[in-house]
PDB file of C-alpha atoms and ligand atoms in Angstrom:
ATOM      1  CA  MET A   1      -0.015   0.032  -0.017  1.00 47.00           C
ATOM      2  CA  ASP A   2       1.317   3.374  -0.833  1.00 51.00           C
ATOM      3  CA  TYR A   3       0.130   5.505   1.950  1.00 61.00           C
ATOM      4  CA  SER A   4       2.129   6.641   5.015  1.00 75.00           C
ATOM      5  CA  VAL A   5       1.762   7.915   8.408  1.00 78.00           C
ATOM      6  CA  ASN A   6       2.516  11.323   6.929  1.00 83.00           C
ATOM      7  CA  ASP A   7      -0.632  11.070   4.596  1.00 91.00           C
ATOM      8  CA  ILE A   8      -2.734  10.283   7.715  1.00 94.00           C
ATOM      9  CA  ASN A   9      -1.232  13.195   9.629  1.00 94.00           C
ATOM     10  CA  ALA A  10      -1.934  15.417   6.666  1.00 94.00           C
ATOM     11  CA  LEU A  11      -5.621  14.521   6.868  1.00 95.00           C
ATOM     12  CA  LYS A  12      -5.728  15.233  10.630  1.00 96.00           C
ATOM     13  CA  GLU A  13      -3.919  18.507  10.057  1.00 96.00           C
ATOM     14  CA  TYR A  14      -6.400  19.555   7.309  1.00 96.00           C
ATOM     15  CA  ALA A  15      -9.221  18.723   9.712  1.00 97.00           C
ATOM     16  CA  THR A  16      -7.806  20.774  12.445  1.00 97.00           C
ATOM     17  CA  ILE A  17      -7.048  23.799  10.273  1.00 97.00           C
ATOM     18  CA  ASN A  18     -10.517  23.720   8.746  1.00 96.00           C
ATOM     19  CA  ASN A  19     -12.382  23.085  11.909  1.00 96.00           C
ATOM     20  CA  ILE A  20     -13.762  19.721  10.769  1.00 97.00           C
ATOM     21  CA  PRO A  21     -14.570  17.376  13.631  1.00 95.00           C
ATOM     22  CA  ILE A  22     -12.995  13.952  13.189  1.00 96.00           C
ATOM     23  CA  MET A  23     -12.655  11.059  15.576  1.00 94.00           C
ATOM     24  CA  GLN A  24     -10.263  11.509  18.405  1.00 91.00           C
ATOM     25  CA  ASP A  25      -7.133   9.226  18.455  1.00 94.00           C
ATOM     26  CA  GLU A  26      -8.322   7.124  21.327  1.00 94.00           C
ATOM     27  CA  GLY A  27     -11.780   6.674  19.614  1.00 94.00           C
ATOM     28  CA  ILE A  28     -10.237   5.660  16.307  1.00 95.00           C
ATOM     29  CA  ASP A  29      -7.905   3.136  18.043  1.00 96.00           C
ATOM     30  CA  PHE A  30     -10.902   1.653  19.815  1.00 97.00           C
ATOM     31  CA  LEU A  31     -12.861   1.466  16.576  1.00 97.00           C
ATOM     32  CA  THR A  32     -10.146  -0.080  14.420  1.00 98.00           C
ATOM     33  CA  THR A  33      -9.181  -2.610  17.221  1.00 98.00           C
ATOM     34  CA  PHE A  34     -12.867  -3.542  17.507  1.00 98.00           C
ATOM     35  CA  ILE A  35     -13.073  -4.107  13.689  1.00 98.00           C
ATOM     36  CA  MET A  36     -10.041  -6.398  13.787  1.00 98.00           C
ATOM     37  CA  LYS A  37     -11.159  -8.283  16.803  1.00 98.00           C
ATOM     38  CA  LYS A  38     -14.716  -8.878  15.624  1.00 98.00           C
ATOM     39  CA  GLN A  39     -13.517  -9.571  12.059  1.00 97.00           C
ATOM     40  CA  ILE A  40     -15.903  -6.983  10.677  1.00 98.00           C
ATOM     41  CA  LYS A  41     -15.953  -6.951   6.844  1.00 98.00           C
ATOM     42  CA  ASN A  42     -18.816  -4.677   5.673  1.00 98.00           C
ATOM     43  CA  ILE A  43     -19.242  -1.342   7.263  1.00 98.00           C
ATOM     44  CA  LEU A  44     -21.752   1.499   6.916  1.00 98.00           C
ATOM     45  CA  GLU A  45     -20.663   4.909   8.241  1.00 98.00           C
ATOM     46  CA  VAL A  46     -23.019   7.765   8.720  1.00 98.00           C
ATOM     47  CA  GLY A  47     -20.987  11.019   8.568  1.00 98.00           C
ATOM     48  CA  THR A  48     -17.933  10.872   6.339  1.00 98.00           C
ATOM     49  CA  ALA A  49     -16.504  14.396   6.779  1.00 98.00           C
ATOM     50  CA  ILE A  50     -13.335  14.335   4.798  1.00 98.00           C
ATOM     51  CA  GLY A  51     -13.027  10.527   4.870  1.00 98.00           C
ATOM     52  CA  TYR A  52     -10.521  10.163   7.761  1.00 98.00           C
ATOM     53  CA  SER A  53     -12.354   7.400   9.825  1.00 98.00           C
ATOM     54  CA  ALA A  54     -13.530   5.653   6.597  1.00 98.00           C
ATOM     55  CA  ILE A  55      -9.944   5.411   5.449  1.00 98.00           C
ATOM     56  CA  MET A  56      -8.716   4.343   8.816  1.00 97.00           C
ATOM     57  CA  MET A  57     -11.434   1.564   9.018  1.00 98.00           C
ATOM     58  CA  ALA A  58     -10.819   0.470   5.430  1.00 98.00           C
ATOM     59  CA  LYS A  59      -7.071   0.118   6.018  1.00 95.00           C
ATOM     60  CA  THR A  60      -7.327  -2.260   8.993  1.00 96.00           C
ATOM     61  CA  SER A  61      -7.583  -5.133   6.429  1.00 97.00           C
ATOM     62  CA  ASN A  62      -7.706  -5.567   2.651  1.00 97.00           C
ATOM     63  CA  ASP A  63     -11.100  -7.319   2.711  1.00 97.00           C
ATOM     64  CA  ILE A  64     -13.044  -4.593   4.399  1.00 98.00           C
ATOM     65  CA  HIS A  65     -15.562  -2.607   2.434  1.00 98.00           C
ATOM     66  CA  VAL A  66     -16.866   0.859   3.802  1.00 98.00           C
ATOM     67  CA  THR A  67     -20.055   2.556   2.565  1.00 98.00           C
ATOM     68  CA  THR A  68     -20.055   6.103   3.990  1.00 98.00           C
ATOM     69  CA  ILE A  69     -22.553   8.931   3.671  1.00 98.00           C
ATOM     70  CA  GLU A  70     -21.941  12.632   3.768  1.00 98.00           C
ATOM     71  CA  ARG A  71     -24.413  15.592   3.045  1.00 98.00           C
ATOM     72  CA  ASP A  72     -21.986  18.466   2.998  1.00 98.00           C
ATOM     73  CA  GLU A  73     -20.748  19.065  -0.639  1.00 98.00           C
ATOM     74  CA  THR A  74     -17.356  20.602   0.261  1.00 97.00           C
ATOM     75  CA  ARG A  75     -16.510  17.723   2.666  1.00 98.00           C
ATOM     76  CA  TYR A  76     -17.893  15.165   0.271  1.00 98.00           C
ATOM     77  CA  MET A  77     -15.594  16.491  -2.453  1.00 98.00           C
ATOM     78  CA  GLU A  78     -12.523  16.495  -0.110  1.00 97.00           C
ATOM     79  CA  ALA A  79     -13.402  12.952   0.997  1.00 98.00           C
ATOM     80  CA  LEU A  80     -13.526  11.854  -2.671  1.00 97.00           C
ATOM     81  CA  LYS A  81     -10.074  13.218  -3.188  1.00 97.00           C
ATOM     82  CA  ASN A  82      -8.710  11.623  -0.075  1.00 97.00           C
ATOM     83  CA  ILE A  83     -10.166   8.187  -0.855  1.00 97.00           C
ATOM     84  CA  LYS A  84      -8.509   8.374  -4.265  1.00 96.00           C
ATOM     85  CA  LYS A  85      -5.205   9.478  -2.729  1.00 95.00           C
ATOM     86  CA  PHE A  86      -5.227   6.377  -0.496  1.00 95.00           C
ATOM     87  CA  ASN A  87      -6.228   4.247  -3.544  1.00 96.00           C
ATOM     88  CA  LEU A  88      -9.375   3.038  -1.739  1.00 97.00           C
ATOM     89  CA  GLU A  89     -11.964   3.720  -4.396  1.00 97.00           C
ATOM     90  CA  ASP A  90     -12.636   0.073  -4.696  1.00 98.00           C
ATOM     91  CA  ARG A  91     -13.190  -0.490  -0.948  1.00 98.00           C
ATOM     92  CA  ILE A  92     -14.869   2.768   0.039  1.00 98.00           C
ATOM     93  CA  THR A  93     -18.276   3.687  -1.504  1.00 98.00           C
ATOM     94  CA  LEU A  94     -19.036   7.407  -0.797  1.00 98.00           C
ATOM     95  CA  ILE A  95     -22.644   8.642  -0.957  1.00 98.00           C
ATOM     96  CA  PHE A  96     -23.487  12.365  -1.285  1.00 98.00           C
ATOM     97  CA  ASN A  97     -26.846  12.800   0.444  1.00 98.00           C
ATOM     98  CA  ASP A  98     -28.664  13.184   3.647  1.00 98.00           C
ATOM     99  CA  ALA A  99     -28.305   9.839   5.333  1.00 98.00           C
ATOM    100  CA  LEU A 100     -32.026   9.842   6.175  1.00 98.00           C
ATOM    101  CA  ASN A 101     -32.838   9.918   2.475  1.00 98.00           C
ATOM    102  CA  VAL A 102     -30.503   6.981   1.675  1.00 98.00           C
ATOM    103  CA  ASN A 103     -32.136   3.599   1.534  1.00 98.00           C
ATOM    104  CA  LEU A 104     -29.804   0.599   1.262  1.00 98.00           C
ATOM    105  CA  GLU A 105     -30.593  -3.075   0.638  1.00 96.00           C
ATOM    106  CA  GLU A 106     -27.462  -4.698   1.925  1.00 97.00           C
ATOM    107  CA  ASP A 107     -26.611  -5.786   5.484  1.00 98.00           C
ATOM    108  CA  PHE A 108     -23.636  -4.496   7.459  1.00 98.00           C
ATOM    109  CA  ASP A 109     -21.592  -6.111  10.230  1.00 98.00           C
ATOM    110  CA  LEU A 110     -20.941  -2.659  11.622  1.00 98.00           C
ATOM    111  CA  ILE A 111     -23.010   0.575  11.397  1.00 98.00           C
ATOM    112  CA  PHE A 112     -20.992   3.491  12.668  1.00 98.00           C
ATOM    113  CA  ILE A 113     -23.014   6.533  13.549  1.00 98.00           C
ATOM    114  CA  ASP A 114     -20.975   9.794  13.601  1.00 97.00           C
ATOM    115  CA  ALA A 115     -23.081  12.576  12.094  1.00 97.00           C
ATOM    116  CA  ALA A 116     -25.554  15.194  13.530  1.00 94.00           C
ATOM    117  CA  LYS A 117     -25.503  14.341  17.251  1.00 92.00           C
ATOM    118  CA  GLY A 118     -29.099  15.299  17.890  1.00 93.00           C
ATOM    119  CA  LYS A 119     -30.239  12.694  15.255  1.00 96.00           C
ATOM    120  CA  ASN A 120     -28.565   9.600  16.433  1.00 97.00           C
ATOM    121  CA  LYS A 121     -31.908   7.981  17.231  1.00 97.00           C
ATOM    122  CA  ASP A 122     -33.161   8.791  13.684  1.00 98.00           C
ATOM    123  CA  PHE A 123     -30.061   7.315  12.054  1.00 98.00           C
ATOM    124  CA  PHE A 124     -30.301   4.210  14.328  1.00 98.00           C
ATOM    125  CA  GLU A 125     -34.001   3.591  13.466  1.00 98.00           C
ATOM    126  CA  HIS A 126     -33.461   4.335   9.783  1.00 98.00           C
ATOM    127  CA  PHE A 127     -30.590   1.850   9.460  1.00 98.00           C
ATOM    128  CA  GLU A 128     -31.305  -0.901  11.955  1.00 98.00           C
ATOM    129  CA  LYS A 129     -32.959  -2.957   9.203  1.00 98.00           C
ATOM    130  CA  ASN A 130     -29.503  -3.106   7.575  1.00 98.00           C
ATOM    131  CA  LEU A 131     -27.824  -4.545  10.560  1.00 98.00           C
ATOM    132  CA  ALA A 132     -26.544  -8.155  10.066  1.00 98.00           C
ATOM    133  CA  ILE A 133     -27.724 -10.751  12.562  1.00 96.00           C
ATOM    134  CA  ASN A 134     -24.518 -10.680  14.646  1.00 96.00           C
ATOM    135  CA  GLY A 135     -23.727  -7.049  13.761  1.00 98.00           C
ATOM    136  CA  TYR A 136     -23.001  -3.948  15.883  1.00 98.00           C
ATOM    137  CA  ILE A 137     -23.983  -0.390  15.888  1.00 98.00           C
ATOM    138  CA  ILE A 138     -21.333   1.949  17.172  1.00 98.00           C
ATOM    139  CA  THR A 139     -22.212   5.615  18.111  1.00 97.00           C
ATOM    140  CA  ASP A 140     -19.472   8.228  18.722  1.00 95.00           C
ATOM    141  CA  ASN A 141     -19.616  11.365  20.952  1.00 93.00           C
ATOM    142  CA  MET A 142     -21.847   9.923  23.634  1.00 95.00           C
ATOM    143  CA  TYR A 143     -20.361  12.490  26.126  1.00 93.00           C
ATOM    144  CA  PHE A 144     -20.403  15.362  23.535  1.00 89.00           C
ATOM    145  CA  HIS A 145     -17.196  17.011  24.638  1.00 84.00           C
ATOM    146  CA  GLY A 146     -17.981  16.615  28.367  1.00 89.00           C
ATOM    147  CA  TYR A 147     -21.269  18.663  28.101  1.00 90.00           C
ATOM    148  CA  VAL A 148     -23.407  15.520  28.800  1.00 89.00           C
ATOM    149  CA  GLU A 149     -22.003  15.286  32.301  1.00 89.00           C
ATOM    150  CA  MET A 150     -22.641  19.012  33.093  1.00 90.00           C
ATOM    151  CA  ASN A 151     -25.657  20.434  34.793  1.00 87.00           C
ATOM    152  CA  GLU A 152     -27.906  22.154  32.265  1.00 87.00           C
ATOM    153  CA  GLU A 153     -27.244  25.595  33.602  1.00 87.00           C
ATOM    154  CA  GLU A 154     -23.496  25.103  33.146  1.00 91.00           C
ATOM    155  CA  ILE A 155     -23.874  24.466  29.361  1.00 90.00           C
ATOM    156  CA  PRO A 156     -23.019  27.689  27.539  1.00 85.00           C
ATOM    157  CA  SER A 157     -25.766  27.784  24.764  1.00 93.00           C
ATOM    158  CA  LYS A 158     -29.314  26.718  24.239  1.00 93.00           C
ATOM    159  CA  ASN A 159     -28.299  24.951  21.062  1.00 92.00           C
ATOM    160  CA  ILE A 160     -25.795  22.662  22.978  1.00 93.00           C
ATOM    161  CA  GLN A 161     -28.426  22.195  25.703  1.00 94.00           C
ATOM    162  CA  GLY A 162     -30.742  20.873  23.098  1.00 92.00           C
ATOM    163  CA  ILE A 163     -28.171  18.481  21.616  1.00 94.00           C
ATOM    164  CA  VAL A 164     -27.231  17.211  25.128  1.00 94.00           C
ATOM    165  CA  ARG A 165     -30.926  16.531  25.885  1.00 94.00           C
ATOM    166  CA  LYS A 166     -31.188  14.501  22.682  1.00 95.00           C
ATOM    167  CA  ILE A 167     -27.992  12.522  23.485  1.00 96.00           C
ATOM    168  CA  LYS A 168     -29.473  11.813  26.967  1.00 95.00           C
ATOM    169  CA  ASP A 169     -32.692  10.595  25.314  1.00 97.00           C
ATOM    170  CA  TYR A 170     -30.644   8.484  22.909  1.00 97.00           C
ATOM    171  CA  THR A 171     -28.692   6.942  25.839  1.00 97.00           C
ATOM    172  CA  TYR A 172     -31.893   6.072  27.539  1.00 97.00           C
ATOM    173  CA  PHE A 173     -33.285   4.651  24.342  1.00 98.00           C
ATOM    174  CA  LEU A 174     -30.225   2.405  23.845  1.00 98.00           C
ATOM    175  CA  GLU A 175     -29.954   1.350  27.481  1.00 96.00           C
ATOM    176  CA  ASN A 176     -33.640   0.378  27.730  1.00 96.00           C
ATOM    177  CA  HIS A 177     -34.102  -1.151  24.284  1.00 97.00           C
ATOM    178  CA  MET A 178     -35.807  -4.553  24.354  1.00 96.00           C
ATOM    179  CA  LEU A 179     -33.955  -5.943  21.276  1.00 97.00           C
ATOM    180  CA  TYR A 180     -30.418  -4.523  21.874  1.00 98.00           C
ATOM    181  CA  LYS A 181     -27.938  -4.256  24.632  1.00 97.00           C
ATOM    182  CA  THR A 182     -25.481  -1.339  24.797  1.00 98.00           C
ATOM    183  CA  THR A 183     -22.202  -0.713  26.519  1.00 97.00           C
ATOM    184  CA  ILE A 184     -20.879   2.858  26.637  1.00 96.00           C
ATOM    185  CA  TYR A 185     -17.037   2.967  26.830  1.00 96.00           C
ATOM    186  CA  LYS A 186     -15.199   5.864  28.388  1.00 94.00           C
ATOM    187  CA  VAL A 187     -12.802   6.239  25.381  1.00 93.00           C
ATOM    188  CA  GLY A 188     -12.312   9.366  23.247  1.00 89.00           C
ATOM    189  CA  ASP A 189     -15.558  11.351  23.469  1.00 92.00           C
ATOM    190  CA  GLY A 190     -17.606   8.300  24.682  1.00 95.00           C
ATOM    191  CA  VAL A 191     -18.343   5.324  22.347  1.00 96.00           C
ATOM    192  CA  ALA A 192     -21.546   3.322  22.539  1.00 97.00           C
ATOM    193  CA  VAL A 193     -21.417  -0.351  21.334  1.00 98.00           C
ATOM    194  CA  THR A 194     -24.790  -1.867  20.582  1.00 98.00           C
ATOM    195  CA  GLU A 195     -25.568  -5.507  19.692  1.00 98.00           C
ATOM    196  CA  ARG A 196     -28.712  -7.636  19.561  1.00 97.00           C
ATOM    197  CA  ARG A 197     -29.790  -9.281  22.836  1.00 95.00           C
ATOM    198  CA  GLY A 198     -29.000 -13.009  22.801  1.00 82.00           C
TER     199      GLY A 198
HETATM  200  N1  SAM B   1     -16.632  10.110  10.864  1.00 65.02           N
HETATM  201  C1  SAM B   1     -15.739  11.358  10.466  1.00 65.02           C
HETATM  202  C2  SAM B   1     -14.344  11.054  10.966  1.00 65.02           C
HETATM  203  O1  SAM B   1     -14.111  10.781  12.192  1.00 65.02           O
HETATM  204  O2  SAM B   1     -13.425  11.269  10.149  1.00 65.02           O
HETATM  205  C3  SAM B   1     -16.294  12.553  11.169  1.00 65.02           C
HETATM  206  C4  SAM B   1     -17.696  12.917  10.941  1.00 65.02           C
HETATM  207  S1  SAM B   1     -18.180  14.523  11.436  1.00 65.02           S
HETATM  208  C5  SAM B   1     -18.125  14.300  13.197  1.00 65.02           C
HETATM  209  C6  SAM B   1     -19.851  14.464  11.136  1.00 65.02           C
HETATM  210  C7  SAM B   1     -20.206  14.653   9.642  1.00 65.02           C
HETATM  211  O3  SAM B   1     -21.582  14.143   9.411  1.00 65.02           O
HETATM  212  C8  SAM B   1     -20.167  16.063   9.137  1.00 65.02           C
HETATM  213  O4  SAM B   1     -19.331  16.210   8.127  1.00 65.02           O
HETATM  214  C9  SAM B   1     -21.596  16.367   8.716  1.00 65.02           C
HETATM  215  O5  SAM B   1     -21.631  17.219   7.536  1.00 65.02           O
HETATM  216  C10 SAM B   1     -22.145  15.043   8.477  1.00 65.02           C
HETATM  217  N2  SAM B   1     -23.626  14.920   8.668  1.00 65.02           N
HETATM  218  C11 SAM B   1     -24.342  15.441   9.618  1.00 65.02           C
HETATM  219  N3  SAM B   1     -25.641  15.109   9.416  1.00 65.02           N
HETATM  220  C12 SAM B   1     -25.737  14.288   8.329  1.00 65.02           C
HETATM  221  C13 SAM B   1     -26.767  13.595   7.681  1.00 65.02           C
HETATM  222  N4  SAM B   1     -28.003  13.767   8.056  1.00 65.02           N
HETATM  223  N5  SAM B   1     -26.510  12.867   6.536  1.00 65.02           N
HETATM  224  C14 SAM B   1     -25.165  12.750   6.185  1.00 65.02           C
HETATM  225  N6  SAM B   1     -24.186  13.397   6.726  1.00 65.02           N
HETATM  226  C15 SAM B   1     -24.430  14.139   7.846  1.00 65.02           C
END
């Protein structure tokens, strides 16, 4: 493969300079280790940004395929460029659309939700039909930069308060679901791993 640590660092630097939120190092390490350990092969990602996590997931193994969805045109174009740069066009399918307008037929071993934080439950419910029998749904930013653990009056804006409320609702939804069990890991910005109940 003809990519290097420098290429990955360039992606991360581009994201920092342009204020594009990408997974934290600890979160991406957790995700890629999980993919290797569970031998995940077919992944759906909701929220591509510039392709960083899709590229990191795809390069854990040559037989992994990632389908990833982004609704922002500038980020989508940047992701296209990056996927090409890493020669991953065959293994990463990039879809330019609002994820809630995308209807897919295939099943995925892993559905990774990392898009609009207030809509996690909508994404979950929209794509759960695409979860393979022994598959997992992973959701990032369950702590939302620490705001989830603050009292409401400490949270600086109404907008953030609204998102935090939705993340808490989503946490309750996951933890009390009849069909799925969820563990929230204290890594990165908080990662929820959901699987079917046995
Ligand atoms: N997973 C990426 C990574 O770690 O490299 C970061 C994704 S970033 C946190 C979230 C992205 O989701 C943004 O680029 C945003 O435009 C996109 N997004 C938000 N809502 C979306 C939706 N409804 N459909 C598709 N993309 C969406």
